[in-house]
Amino acid sequence: MQKIRAYIKGTGSYVPPKILKNEFFEKVGSSDEWIFKNLGIRERRIAEGEVTSDLAYKAGLKALENTDVKPENIDLIIVATSTPDRQAPSTACLFRKK
């Protein structure tokens, strides 16, 4: 029998506080109804002064609040994004440093 070597001990999430509703796009010829029907979106969260690693860091803090794990006991951080802070170093590295 193979030994389990990895566990998810806690999860967390974070969204920026600024909300942009679909009504914003009415001035450019769109509408809440069209956007929701075609894209399924009612609102967006806008990160002002925050980059992806900041969002990951805040979510990570919430994950730590839900577990007994200390940051120094984390062996691996995986961050998947299509909106990195920059090309290099990776967003995961920047998040780990924070």
PDB file of N, CA and C in Angstrom:
ATOM      1  N   MET A   1       0.835  -1.187   0.000  1.00  0.00           N
ATOM      2  CA  MET A   1       0.000   0.000   0.000  1.00  0.00           C
ATOM      3  C   MET A   1       0.879   1.251   0.000  1.00  0.00           C
ATOM      4  N   GLN A   2       0.544   2.213  -0.858  1.00  0.00           N
ATOM      5  CA  GLN A   2       1.348   3.430  -0.979  1.00  0.00           C
ATOM      6  C   GLN A   2       0.987   4.419   0.116  1.00  0.00           C
ATOM      7  N   LYS A   3       1.979   5.044   0.672  1.00  0.00           N
ATOM      8  CA  LYS A   3       1.801   6.031   1.737  1.00  0.00           C
ATOM      9  C   LYS A   3       1.381   7.386   1.153  1.00  0.00           C
ATOM     10  N   ILE A   4       0.379   8.025   1.747  1.00  0.00           N
ATOM     11  CA  ILE A   4      -0.042   9.364   1.306  1.00  0.00           C
ATOM     12  C   ILE A   4       0.987  10.367   1.824  1.00  0.00           C
ATOM     13  N   ARG A   5       1.453  11.239   0.924  1.00  0.00           N
ATOM     14  CA  ARG A   5       2.506  12.176   1.293  1.00  0.00           C
ATOM     15  C   ARG A   5       2.085  13.636   1.243  1.00  0.00           C
ATOM     16  N   ALA A   6       0.892  13.911   0.779  1.00  0.00           N
ATOM     17  CA  ALA A   6       0.441  15.303   0.683  1.00  0.00           C
ATOM     18  C   ALA A   6      -0.992  15.411   1.190  1.00  0.00           C
ATOM     19  N   TYR A   7      -1.274  16.510   1.850  1.00  0.00           N
ATOM     20  CA  TYR A   7      -2.605  16.749   2.390  1.00  0.00           C
ATOM     21  C   TYR A   7      -3.015  18.191   2.139  1.00  0.00           C
ATOM     22  N   ILE A   8      -4.276  18.403   1.905  1.00  0.00           N
ATOM     23  CA  ILE A   8      -4.840  19.756   1.915  1.00  0.00           C
ATOM     24  C   ILE A   8      -5.421  19.927   3.314  1.00  0.00           C
ATOM     25  N   LYS A   9      -4.806  20.781   4.097  1.00  0.00           N
ATOM     26  CA  LYS A   9      -5.213  20.957   5.495  1.00  0.00           C
ATOM     27  C   LYS A   9      -6.146  22.143   5.687  1.00  0.00           C
ATOM     28  N   GLY A  10      -6.154  23.073   4.738  1.00  0.00           N
ATOM     29  CA  GLY A  10      -7.018  24.236   4.866  1.00  0.00           C
ATOM     30  C   GLY A  10      -7.154  24.933   3.526  1.00  0.00           C
ATOM     31  N   THR A  11      -8.241  25.647   3.351  1.00  0.00           N
ATOM     32  CA  THR A  11      -8.437  26.426   2.136  1.00  0.00           C
ATOM     33  C   THR A  11      -8.834  27.848   2.520  1.00  0.00           C
ATOM     34  N   GLY A  12      -8.606  28.766   1.613  1.00  0.00           N
ATOM     35  CA  GLY A  12      -8.975  30.152   1.849  1.00  0.00           C
ATOM     36  C   GLY A  12      -9.230  30.846   0.527  1.00  0.00           C
ATOM     37  N   SER A  13      -9.930  31.946   0.592  1.00  0.00           N
ATOM     38  CA  SER A  13     -10.196  32.716  -0.619  1.00  0.00           C
ATOM     39  C   SER A  13     -10.176  34.200  -0.287  1.00  0.00           C
ATOM     40  N   TYR A  14      -9.986  34.997  -1.314  1.00  0.00           N
ATOM     41  CA  TYR A  14      -9.979  36.449  -1.159  1.00  0.00           C
ATOM     42  C   TYR A  14     -10.392  37.076  -2.477  1.00  0.00           C
ATOM     43  N   VAL A  15     -11.223  38.100  -2.406  1.00  0.00           N
ATOM     44  CA  VAL A  15     -11.551  38.899  -3.583  1.00  0.00           C
ATOM     45  C   VAL A  15     -11.367  40.365  -3.209  1.00  0.00           C
ATOM     46  N   PRO A  16     -10.889  41.179  -4.142  1.00  0.00           N
ATOM     47  CA  PRO A  16     -10.723  42.606  -3.864  1.00  0.00           C
ATOM     48  C   PRO A  16     -12.076  43.254  -3.544  1.00  0.00           C
ATOM     49  N   PRO A  17     -12.079  44.316  -2.761  1.00  0.00           N
ATOM     50  CA  PRO A  17     -13.340  44.928  -2.349  1.00  0.00           C
ATOM     51  C   PRO A  17     -14.076  45.712  -3.447  1.00  0.00           C
ATOM     52  N   LYS A  18     -13.363  46.257  -4.438  1.00  0.00           N
ATOM     53  CA  LYS A  18     -14.029  47.077  -5.451  1.00  0.00           C
ATOM     54  C   LYS A  18     -14.830  46.201  -6.415  1.00  0.00           C
ATOM     55  N   ILE A  19     -16.104  46.550  -6.601  1.00  0.00           N
ATOM     56  CA  ILE A  19     -17.015  45.799  -7.471  1.00  0.00           C
ATOM     57  C   ILE A  19     -17.373  46.660  -8.682  1.00  0.00           C
ATOM     58  N   LEU A  20     -17.328  46.047  -9.866  1.00  0.00           N
ATOM     59  CA  LEU A  20     -17.748  46.701 -11.099  1.00  0.00           C
ATOM     60  C   LEU A  20     -18.919  45.896 -11.659  1.00  0.00           C
ATOM     61  N   LYS A  21     -20.108  46.481 -11.603  1.00  0.00           N
ATOM     62  CA  LYS A  21     -21.317  45.793 -12.072  1.00  0.00           C
ATOM     63  C   LYS A  21     -21.475  45.973 -13.583  1.00  0.00           C
ATOM     64  N   ASN A  22     -22.264  45.118 -14.173  1.00  0.00           N
ATOM     65  CA  ASN A  22     -22.480  45.146 -15.625  1.00  0.00           C
ATOM     66  C   ASN A  22     -23.048  46.468 -16.118  1.00  0.00           C
ATOM     67  N   GLU A  23     -23.782  47.188 -15.293  1.00  0.00           N
ATOM     68  CA  GLU A  23     -24.367  48.466 -15.702  1.00  0.00           C
ATOM     69  C   GLU A  23     -23.294  49.444 -16.198  1.00  0.00           C
ATOM     70  N   PHE A  24     -22.068  49.279 -15.717  1.00  0.00           N
ATOM     71  CA  PHE A  24     -20.953  50.122 -16.149  1.00  0.00           C
ATOM     72  C   PHE A  24     -20.783  50.085 -17.670  1.00  0.00           C
ATOM     73  N   PHE A  25     -21.075  48.926 -18.272  1.00  0.00           N
ATOM     74  CA  PHE A  25     -20.839  48.735 -19.696  1.00  0.00           C
ATOM     75  C   PHE A  25     -21.990  49.218 -20.579  1.00  0.00           C
ATOM     76  N   GLU A  26     -23.061  49.717 -19.980  1.00  0.00           N
ATOM     77  CA  GLU A  26     -24.195  50.231 -20.771  1.00  0.00           C
ATOM     78  C   GLU A  26     -23.789  51.438 -21.607  1.00  0.00           C
ATOM     79  N   LYS A  27     -22.836  52.227 -21.122  1.00  0.00           N
ATOM     80  CA  LYS A  27     -22.407  53.409 -21.872  1.00  0.00           C
ATOM     81  C   LYS A  27     -21.622  53.068 -23.139  1.00  0.00           C
ATOM     82  N   VAL A  28     -21.220  51.815 -23.285  1.00  0.00           N
ATOM     83  CA  VAL A  28     -20.527  51.391 -24.511  1.00  0.00           C
ATOM     84  C   VAL A  28     -21.386  50.435 -25.330  1.00  0.00           C
ATOM     85  N   GLY A  29     -22.696  50.421 -25.041  1.00  0.00           N
ATOM     86  CA  GLY A  29     -23.618  49.667 -25.869  1.00  0.00           C
ATOM     87  C   GLY A  29     -23.941  48.262 -25.412  1.00  0.00           C
ATOM     88  N   SER A  30     -23.510  47.873 -24.238  1.00  0.00           N
ATOM     89  CA  SER A  30     -23.841  46.542 -23.740  1.00  0.00           C
ATOM     90  C   SER A  30     -24.914  46.665 -22.667  1.00  0.00           C
ATOM     91  N   SER A  31     -25.301  45.556 -22.077  1.00  0.00           N
ATOM     92  CA  SER A  31     -26.307  45.597 -21.013  1.00  0.00           C
ATOM     93  C   SER A  31     -26.075  44.446 -20.050  1.00  0.00           C
ATOM     94  N   ASP A  32     -26.611  44.602 -18.851  1.00  0.00           N
ATOM     95  CA  ASP A  32     -26.518  43.546 -17.845  1.00  0.00           C
ATOM     96  C   ASP A  32     -27.134  42.260 -18.396  1.00  0.00           C
ATOM     97  N   GLU A  33     -28.276  42.381 -19.031  1.00  0.00           N
ATOM     98  CA  GLU A  33     -28.968  41.196 -19.561  1.00  0.00           C
ATOM     99  C   GLU A  33     -28.102  40.454 -20.577  1.00  0.00           C
ATOM    100  N   TRP A  34     -27.513  41.178 -21.552  1.00  0.00           N
ATOM    101  CA  TRP A  34     -26.692  40.535 -22.574  1.00  0.00           C
ATOM    102  C   TRP A  34     -25.459  39.879 -21.958  1.00  0.00           C
ATOM    103  N   ILE A  35     -24.772  40.606 -21.076  1.00  0.00           N
ATOM    104  CA  ILE A  35     -23.548  40.073 -20.468  1.00  0.00           C
ATOM    105  C   ILE A  35     -23.859  38.813 -19.667  1.00  0.00           C
ATOM    106  N   PHE A  36     -24.914  38.855 -18.851  1.00  0.00           N
ATOM    107  CA  PHE A  36     -25.242  37.682 -18.045  1.00  0.00           C
ATOM    108  C   PHE A  36     -25.667  36.502 -18.918  1.00  0.00           C
ATOM    109  N   LYS A  37     -26.488  36.769 -19.931  1.00  0.00           N
ATOM    110  CA  LYS A  37     -26.965  35.691 -20.810  1.00  0.00           C
ATOM    111  C   LYS A  37     -25.813  35.034 -21.567  1.00  0.00           C
ATOM    112  N   ASN A  38     -24.874  35.837 -22.065  1.00  0.00           N
ATOM    113  CA  ASN A  38     -23.800  35.315 -22.914  1.00  0.00           C
ATOM    114  C   ASN A  38     -22.532  34.922 -22.166  1.00  0.00           C
ATOM    115  N   LEU A  39     -22.282  35.559 -21.033  1.00  0.00           N
ATOM    116  CA  LEU A  39     -21.035  35.303 -20.305  1.00  0.00           C
ATOM    117  C   LEU A  39     -21.251  34.765 -18.894  1.00  0.00           C
ATOM    118  N   GLY A  40     -22.468  34.927 -18.368  1.00  0.00           N
ATOM    119  CA  GLY A  40     -22.749  34.451 -17.013  1.00  0.00           C
ATOM    120  C   GLY A  40     -22.160  35.315 -15.915  1.00  0.00           C
ATOM    121  N   ILE A  41     -21.831  36.559 -16.243  1.00  0.00           N
ATOM    122  CA  ILE A  41     -21.179  37.462 -15.289  1.00  0.00           C
ATOM    123  C   ILE A  41     -22.171  38.526 -14.831  1.00  0.00           C
ATOM    124  N   ARG A  42     -22.242  38.755 -13.533  1.00  0.00           N
ATOM    125  CA  ARG A  42     -23.058  39.841 -12.975  1.00  0.00           C
ATOM    126  C   ARG A  42     -22.184  41.001 -12.514  1.00  0.00           C
ATOM    127  N   GLU A  43     -20.983  40.664 -12.028  1.00  0.00           N
ATOM    128  CA  GLU A  43     -20.077  41.694 -11.539  1.00  0.00           C
ATOM    129  C   GLU A  43     -18.644  41.177 -11.597  1.00  0.00           C
ATOM    130  N   ARG A  44     -17.714  42.118 -11.552  1.00  0.00           N
ATOM    131  CA  ARG A  44     -16.297  41.797 -11.534  1.00  0.00           C
ATOM    132  C   ARG A  44     -15.688  42.414 -10.293  1.00  0.00           C
ATOM    133  N   ARG A  45     -14.618  41.847  -9.824  1.00  0.00           N
ATOM    134  CA  ARG A  45     -13.847  42.437  -8.727  1.00  0.00           C
ATOM    135  C   ARG A  45     -12.611  43.074  -9.337  1.00  0.00           C
ATOM    136  N   ILE A  46     -12.335  44.289  -8.912  1.00  0.00           N
ATOM    137  CA  ILE A  46     -11.224  45.056  -9.470  1.00  0.00           C
ATOM    138  C   ILE A  46     -10.124  45.166  -8.411  1.00  0.00           C
ATOM    139  N   ALA A  47      -8.935  44.728  -8.779  1.00  0.00           N
ATOM    140  CA  ALA A  47      -7.791  44.786  -7.872  1.00  0.00           C
ATOM    141  C   ALA A  47      -7.046  46.089  -8.114  1.00  0.00           C
ATOM    142  N   GLU A  48      -7.275  47.057  -7.265  1.00  0.00           N
ATOM    143  CA  GLU A  48      -6.571  48.346  -7.358  1.00  0.00           C
ATOM    144  C   GLU A  48      -5.402  48.331  -6.385  1.00  0.00           C
ATOM    145  N   GLY A  49      -4.210  48.460  -6.925  1.00  0.00           N
ATOM    146  CA  GLY A  49      -3.026  48.467  -6.069  1.00  0.00           C
ATOM    147  C   GLY A  49      -2.661  47.094  -5.536  1.00  0.00           C
ATOM    148  N   GLU A  50      -3.263  46.041  -6.081  1.00  0.00           N
ATOM    149  CA  GLU A  50      -2.949  44.674  -5.679  1.00  0.00           C
ATOM    150  C   GLU A  50      -2.594  43.878  -6.928  1.00  0.00           C
ATOM    151  N   VAL A  51      -1.633  42.986  -6.788  1.00  0.00           N
ATOM    152  CA  VAL A  51      -1.268  42.091  -7.882  1.00  0.00           C
ATOM    153  C   VAL A  51      -1.654  40.670  -7.471  1.00  0.00           C
ATOM    154  N   THR A  52      -1.502  39.742  -8.379  1.00  0.00           N
ATOM    155  CA  THR A  52      -1.951  38.376  -8.145  1.00  0.00           C
ATOM    156  C   THR A  52      -1.325  37.758  -6.897  1.00  0.00           C
ATOM    157  N   SER A  53      -0.047  37.998  -6.660  1.00  0.00           N
ATOM    158  CA  SER A  53       0.581  37.424  -5.464  1.00  0.00           C
ATOM    159  C   SER A  53      -0.013  38.015  -4.183  1.00  0.00           C
ATOM    160  N   ASP A  54      -0.475  39.260  -4.224  1.00  0.00           N
ATOM    161  CA  ASP A  54      -1.167  39.844  -3.063  1.00  0.00           C
ATOM    162  C   ASP A  54      -2.483  39.111  -2.793  1.00  0.00           C
ATOM    163  N   LEU A  55      -3.229  38.839  -3.857  1.00  0.00           N
ATOM    164  CA  LEU A  55      -4.498  38.126  -3.710  1.00  0.00           C
ATOM    165  C   LEU A  55      -4.251  36.724  -3.161  1.00  0.00           C
ATOM    166  N   ALA A  56      -3.226  36.048  -3.687  1.00  0.00           N
ATOM    167  CA  ALA A  56      -2.879  34.704  -3.218  1.00  0.00           C
ATOM    168  C   ALA A  56      -2.452  34.732  -1.749  1.00  0.00           C
ATOM    169  N   TYR A  57      -1.671  35.738  -1.376  1.00  0.00           N
ATOM    170  CA  TYR A  57      -1.206  35.865   0.005  1.00  0.00           C
ATOM    171  C   TYR A  57      -2.382  36.017   0.974  1.00  0.00           C
ATOM    172  N   LYS A  58      -3.334  36.874   0.622  1.00  0.00           N
ATOM    173  CA  LYS A  58      -4.494  37.083   1.496  1.00  0.00           C
ATOM    174  C   LYS A  58      -5.350  35.827   1.589  1.00  0.00           C
ATOM    175  N   ALA A  59      -5.492  35.102   0.493  1.00  0.00           N
ATOM    176  CA  ALA A  59      -6.220  33.829   0.528  1.00  0.00           C
ATOM    177  C   ALA A  59      -5.448  32.804   1.363  1.00  0.00           C
ATOM    178  N   GLY A  60      -4.119  32.828   1.226  1.00  0.00           N
ATOM    179  CA  GLY A  60      -3.284  31.912   2.005  1.00  0.00           C
ATOM    180  C   GLY A  60      -3.390  32.151   3.503  1.00  0.00           C
ATOM    181  N   LEU A  61      -3.462  33.414   3.901  1.00  0.00           N
ATOM    182  CA  LEU A  61      -3.645  33.723   5.326  1.00  0.00           C
ATOM    183  C   LEU A  61      -4.954  33.146   5.841  1.00  0.00           C
ATOM    184  N   LYS A  62      -6.001  33.249   5.034  1.00  0.00           N
ATOM    185  CA  LYS A  62      -7.295  32.679   5.440  1.00  0.00           C
ATOM    186  C   LYS A  62      -7.215  31.157   5.527  1.00  0.00           C
ATOM    187  N   ALA A  63      -6.476  30.543   4.615  1.00  0.00           N
ATOM    188  CA  ALA A  63      -6.302  29.091   4.676  1.00  0.00           C
ATOM    189  C   ALA A  63      -5.583  28.686   5.959  1.00  0.00           C
ATOM    190  N   LEU A  64      -4.575  29.450   6.341  1.00  0.00           N
ATOM    191  CA  LEU A  64      -3.846  29.146   7.578  1.00  0.00           C
ATOM    192  C   LEU A  64      -4.728  29.301   8.814  1.00  0.00           C
ATOM    193  N   GLU A  65      -5.665  30.246   8.764  1.00  0.00           N
ATOM    194  CA  GLU A  65      -6.597  30.430   9.877  1.00  0.00           C
ATOM    195  C   GLU A  65      -7.479  29.201  10.074  1.00  0.00           C
ATOM    196  N   ASN A  66      -7.681  28.415   9.014  1.00  0.00           N
ATOM    197  CA  ASN A  66      -8.560  27.243   9.057  1.00  0.00           C
ATOM    198  C   ASN A  66      -7.826  25.951   9.401  1.00  0.00           C
ATOM    199  N   THR A  67      -6.593  26.051   9.832  1.00  0.00           N
ATOM    200  CA  THR A  67      -5.803  24.847  10.099  1.00  0.00           C
ATOM    201  C   THR A  67      -4.826  25.106  11.236  1.00  0.00           C
ATOM    202  N   ASP A  68      -4.145  24.072  11.657  1.00  0.00           N
ATOM    203  CA  ASP A  68      -3.129  24.203  12.705  1.00  0.00           C
ATOM    204  C   ASP A  68      -1.713  24.240  12.134  1.00  0.00           C
ATOM    205  N   VAL A  69      -1.602  24.389  10.820  1.00  0.00           N
ATOM    206  CA  VAL A  69      -0.294  24.402  10.148  1.00  0.00           C
ATOM    207  C   VAL A  69       0.336  25.789  10.268  1.00  0.00           C
ATOM    208  N   LYS A  70       1.626  25.811  10.573  1.00  0.00           N
ATOM    209  CA  LYS A  70       2.387  27.063  10.618  1.00  0.00           C
ATOM    210  C   LYS A  70       3.048  27.273   9.253  1.00  0.00           C
ATOM    211  N   PRO A  71       3.211  28.532   8.848  1.00  0.00           N
ATOM    212  CA  PRO A  71       3.804  28.797   7.516  1.00  0.00           C
ATOM    213  C   PRO A  71       5.140  28.088   7.288  1.00  0.00           C
ATOM    214  N   GLU A  72       5.954  27.992   8.302  1.00  0.00           N
ATOM    215  CA  GLU A  72       7.267  27.362   8.134  1.00  0.00           C
ATOM    216  C   GLU A  72       7.168  25.848   7.906  1.00  0.00           C
ATOM    217  N   ASN A  73       6.001  25.262   8.122  1.00  0.00           N
ATOM    218  CA  ASN A  73       5.809  23.827   7.901  1.00  0.00           C
ATOM    219  C   ASN A  73       5.210  23.497   6.539  1.00  0.00           C
ATOM    220  N   ILE A  74       5.018  24.504   5.702  1.00  0.00           N
ATOM    221  CA  ILE A  74       4.485  24.278   4.353  1.00  0.00           C
ATOM    222  C   ILE A  74       5.645  23.905   3.434  1.00  0.00           C
ATOM    223  N   ASP A  75       5.498  22.786   2.751  1.00  0.00           N
ATOM    224  CA  ASP A  75       6.559  22.296   1.864  1.00  0.00           C
ATOM    225  C   ASP A  75       6.399  22.716   0.411  1.00  0.00           C
ATOM    226  N   LEU A  76       5.177  23.014  -0.012  1.00  0.00           N
ATOM    227  CA  LEU A  76       4.936  23.273  -1.423  1.00  0.00           C
ATOM    228  C   LEU A  76       3.808  24.277  -1.584  1.00  0.00           C
ATOM    229  N   ILE A  77       4.013  25.232  -2.472  1.00  0.00           N
ATOM    230  CA  ILE A  77       2.968  26.197  -2.830  1.00  0.00           C
ATOM    231  C   ILE A  77       2.760  26.098  -4.333  1.00  0.00           C
ATOM    232  N   ILE A  78       1.512  25.923  -4.737  1.00  0.00           N
ATOM    233  CA  ILE A  78       1.172  25.885  -6.155  1.00  0.00           C
ATOM    234  C   ILE A  78       0.260  27.074  -6.431  1.00  0.00           C
ATOM    235  N   VAL A  79       0.648  27.902  -7.390  1.00  0.00           N
ATOM    236  CA  VAL A  79      -0.180  29.025  -7.816  1.00  0.00           C
ATOM    237  C   VAL A  79      -0.386  28.881  -9.319  1.00  0.00           C
ATOM    238  N   ALA A  80      -1.636  28.827  -9.740  1.00  0.00           N
ATOM    239  CA  ALA A  80      -1.956  28.747 -11.166  1.00  0.00           C
ATOM    240  C   ALA A  80      -2.717  30.009 -11.552  1.00  0.00           C
ATOM    241  N   THR A  81      -2.206  30.733 -12.537  1.00  0.00           N
ATOM    242  CA  THR A  81      -2.842  31.978 -12.955  1.00  0.00           C
ATOM    243  C   THR A  81      -2.524  32.286 -14.409  1.00  0.00           C
ATOM    244  N   SER A  82      -3.424  33.003 -15.052  1.00  0.00           N
ATOM    245  CA  SER A  82      -3.140  33.520 -16.395  1.00  0.00           C
ATOM    246  C   SER A  82      -2.813  35.005 -16.314  1.00  0.00           C
ATOM    247  N   THR A  83      -2.766  35.542 -15.086  1.00  0.00           N
ATOM    248  CA  THR A  83      -2.450  36.957 -14.875  1.00  0.00           C
ATOM    249  C   THR A  83      -1.338  37.089 -13.832  1.00  0.00           C
ATOM    250  N   PRO A  84      -0.110  36.667 -14.173  1.00  0.00           N
ATOM    251  CA  PRO A  84       0.984  36.742 -13.207  1.00  0.00           C
ATOM    252  C   PRO A  84       1.399  38.182 -12.910  1.00  0.00           C
ATOM    253  N   ASP A  85       2.075  38.357 -11.779  1.00  0.00           N
ATOM    254  CA  ASP A  85       2.613  39.673 -11.442  1.00  0.00           C
ATOM    255  C   ASP A  85       3.585  40.138 -12.528  1.00  0.00           C
ATOM    256  N   ARG A  86       4.425  39.210 -12.978  1.00  0.00           N
ATOM    257  CA  ARG A  86       5.421  39.461 -14.029  1.00  0.00           C
ATOM    258  C   ARG A  86       5.851  38.115 -14.596  1.00  0.00           C
ATOM    259  N   GLN A  87       6.667  38.111 -15.630  1.00  0.00           N
ATOM    260  CA  GLN A  87       7.084  36.844 -16.242  1.00  0.00           C
ATOM    261  C   GLN A  87       7.967  36.025 -15.311  1.00  0.00           C
ATOM    262  N   ALA A  88       8.908  36.681 -14.636  1.00  0.00           N
ATOM    263  CA  ALA A  88       9.807  35.984 -13.724  1.00  0.00           C
ATOM    264  C   ALA A  88      10.222  36.951 -12.630  1.00  0.00           C
ATOM    265  N   PRO A  89      10.361  36.506 -11.426  1.00  0.00           N
ATOM    266  CA  PRO A  89      10.102  35.156 -10.951  1.00  0.00           C
ATOM    267  C   PRO A  89       8.604  34.865 -10.948  1.00  0.00           C
ATOM    268  N   SER A  90       8.265  33.603 -10.746  1.00  0.00           N
ATOM    269  CA  SER A  90       6.868  33.190 -10.797  1.00  0.00           C
ATOM    270  C   SER A  90       6.048  33.845  -9.675  1.00  0.00           C
ATOM    271  N   THR A  91       4.752  33.889  -9.885  1.00  0.00           N
ATOM    272  CA  THR A  91       3.843  34.426  -8.872  1.00  0.00           C
ATOM    273  C   THR A  91       3.932  33.600  -7.595  1.00  0.00           C
ATOM    274  N   ALA A  92       4.116  32.289  -7.734  1.00  0.00           N
ATOM    275  CA  ALA A  92       4.258  31.422  -6.550  1.00  0.00           C
ATOM    276  C   ALA A  92       5.468  31.837  -5.709  1.00  0.00           C
ATOM    277  N   CYS A  93       6.576  32.188  -6.366  1.00  0.00           N
ATOM    278  CA  CYS A  93       7.775  32.627  -5.639  1.00  0.00           C
ATOM    279  C   CYS A  93       7.509  33.956  -4.918  1.00  0.00           C
ATOM    280  N   LEU A  94       6.840  34.868  -5.582  1.00  0.00           N
ATOM    281  CA  LEU A  94       6.539  36.167  -4.963  1.00  0.00           C
ATOM    282  C   LEU A  94       5.574  35.996  -3.787  1.00  0.00           C
ATOM    283  N   PHE A  95       4.600  35.102  -3.959  1.00  0.00           N
ATOM    284  CA  PHE A  95       3.658  34.783  -2.883  1.00  0.00           C
ATOM    285  C   PHE A  95       4.385  34.183  -1.689  1.00  0.00           C
ATOM    286  N   ARG A  96       5.283  33.242  -1.939  1.00  0.00           N
ATOM    287  CA  ARG A  96       6.021  32.600  -0.851  1.00  0.00           C
ATOM    288  C   ARG A  96       6.840  33.618  -0.056  1.00  0.00           C
ATOM    289  N   LYS A  97       7.447  34.554  -0.758  1.00  0.00           N
ATOM    290  CA  LYS A  97       8.249  35.571  -0.079  1.00  0.00           C
ATOM    291  C   LYS A  97       7.381  36.426   0.846  1.00  0.00           C
ATOM    292  N   LYS A  98       6.149  36.723   0.411  1.00  0.00           N
ATOM    293  CA  LYS A  98       5.231  37.538   1.229  1.00  0.00           C
ATOM    294  C   LYS A  98       4.825  36.780   2.461  1.00  0.00           C
TER     295      LYS A  98
END
